[in-house]
Amino acid sequence: MSMIRDLRAVVRPSRPSLRKDGGAYDTTRDPGTPSAVVDCAVYRDGARVDTGKPLTPHEAMRQVRRDGGFVWIGLHEPTEAEFAGIAGEFGLHPLAVEDAVQAHQRPKLERYDDSLFTVFKTIHYVEHDQLTANSEVVETGEVMCFTGRDFFITVRHGGQGSLRALRHRLQDDPELLARGPSAVLHAIADHVVDGYVAVADAVQDDIDEVETEVFTPGRKGGVSRGVDSARIYQLKREVLEFKRAVSPLLRPMQLLSERPMRLIDPDIQKYFRDVADHLARVQEQVIGFDELLNSILQANLAQASVAQNEDMRKITAWAAIIAVPTMVTGVYGMNFEHMPELHARYGYPVVLAFTVTVCLAIHRTLKRNGWL
C-alpha cells in the first residue's frame, strides 16, 4: 500500500505552470503510424517496454495480447480516417469515436461494453499585463480518455494541455503504473483538476484587481467613477467558460469514486474521491466568482450613476451662482432712462460689490450642503 500512499506526490509533484505547454513528444514515427499519434507504448509490470523502435497501435496491441500488460496511446487532434483504424483495433464504440474526433464535448463519463469514455476540459490561464475589454483570460482544450482492460487511449484537442510531463512522471513510478489503465485515468483527472485550482487562483487575482479599482475612492476622496463595464463583462464571460468546464465534471468524478466499476482498480478508486473534493472546491470558487462579478458590475453601474448625479448637481449649483450676475447685468442692460443709481457716482462699484457678495454667499451655502 506504500504505492497508494505516495500516489498524490507522483501525479502532482507541484502546482502546474500557467504557461502554455502544447508540445508533442519527440517521437520518430513509423511510416505506418497515423500522424496524429504523439506516443504509443506498451507497459508491463509498471515499466515501459523498450522495443528499440516506435510501435504502431496494431503492433503494440499485438504485444499486449501476447505478453500481457497494457498499451497507452496518445493522439492529438486525429482525423476520422486516422482514428478509424485505432477504433477498430480496440473495439471502441462508434458514438464515443465520433465525440473524440469532433471534440467540443461537455465533460462526461460514459460506459460502453468493455471500455469507459471520459471527457475532460482543460483550462489554461492566459497571461496579460492588463485586463481589457478584449482580454482572453482562460483558454480551453479537451482531453478524451478511452479506458479498457488492457489499453488506455488519450485524444487531445487544443494547443495546450500536453500530457508529456505526466507520462514521464508515471513512468518513474513502476509500482503505480502496475495498477493498469485506471491509474493513468486517475493521474490525468488529478492533473486536470490541479490545473483548475491554479487557474482559479489566477482568476481570483484578476477579480480582486477589478474590485479594488471599482471601490477605490476618486480624487480627493470623491465618489469613484468606476471602471469600464466592458472589462467586468469580459471577465464574467471568461468565468462562465471556466464554469462550463468545471461543473459538469463533478458528477463523473463522484461516480468514479463511489460506484464500483470493473475497469477501475479498487485501490485507485478511493483516490478519485480526493479529486472530486478538489473539484467541488473549485466549483464553489467559480460560482462565487460569478456572483461576485455580478455584484461588482452592479456596484460599478451604481457608482457611474452617482457620479453623473454629482456632476449634474455641480452644474446646477454653478448655474445658480452665475444666475446672479446674469440677472443684474440683464436688468441694467435694458437702457431705461429712469433707473435706480443709474447716474450715481458710486453706482457701478456698489452693484459689482453687491453681485460678488451674493455670489460668494450662494457658493458658501452650496459648498456647506455638499453641492460643490
JSON list of C-alpha atoms in Angstrom, two decimals, residues 2 35 37 41 43 60 82 98-99 114 145 150 165 188 192 209 248 280 311 337 354:
[
{"chain": "A", "resi": 2, "resn": "SER", "atom": "CA", "xyz": [3.03, 2.30, 0.06]},
{"chain": "A", "resi": 35, "resn": "SER", "atom": "CA", "xyz": [0.36, 11.29, -37.94]},
{"chain": "A", "resi": 37, "resn": "VAL", "atom": "CA", "xyz": [-0.13, 9.66, -32.71]},
{"chain": "A", "resi": 41, "resn": "ALA", "atom": "CA", "xyz": [3.99, 2.46, -25.74]},
{"chain": "A", "resi": 43, "resn": "TYR", "atom": "CA", "xyz": [3.67, -1.05, -20.23]},
{"chain": "A", "resi": 60, "resn": "ALA", "atom": "CA", "xyz": [1.51, -2.53, -29.53]},
{"chain": "A", "resi": 82, "resn": "GLU", "atom": "CA", "xyz": [-6.62, 8.48, -38.74]},
{"chain": "A", "resi": 98, "resn": "GLU", "atom": "CA", "xyz": [-17.48, 10.39, -33.12]},
{"chain": "A", "resi": 99, "resn": "ASP", "atom": "CA", "xyz": [-17.27, 12.53, -29.97]},
{"chain": "A", "resi": 114, "resn": "ASP", "atom": "CA", "xyz": [-15.68, -3.12, -22.12]},
{"chain": "A", "resi": 145, "resn": "CYS", "atom": "CA", "xyz": [-9.79, 9.13, -22.50]},
{"chain": "A", "resi": 150, "resn": "ASP", "atom": "CA", "xyz": [-5.52, -3.62, -21.46]},
{"chain": "A", "resi": 165, "resn": "ALA", "atom": "CA", "xyz": [5.34, 15.55, -18.32]},
{"chain": "A", "resi": 188, "resn": "ILE", "atom": "CA", "xyz": [-4.97, 12.60, -15.75]},
{"chain": "A", "resi": 192, "resn": "VAL", "atom": "CA", "xyz": [-6.62, 18.41, -14.96]},
{"chain": "A", "resi": 209, "resn": "GLU", "atom": "CA", "xyz": [-7.82, 43.90, -9.13]},
{"chain": "A", "resi": 248, "resn": "PRO", "atom": "CA", "xyz": [-20.29, 19.06, -15.49]},
{"chain": "A", "resi": 280, "resn": "ALA", "atom": "CA", "xyz": [-16.06, 20.61, -5.66]},
{"chain": "A", "resi": 311, "resn": "ASP", "atom": "CA", "xyz": [-21.83, 66.21, -11.94]},
{"chain": "A", "resi": 337, "resn": "GLU", "atom": "CA", "xyz": [-33.67, 106.34, -18.58]},
{"chain": "A", "resi": 354, "resn": "PHE", "atom": "CA", "xyz": [-23.36, 93.51, -4.30]}
]
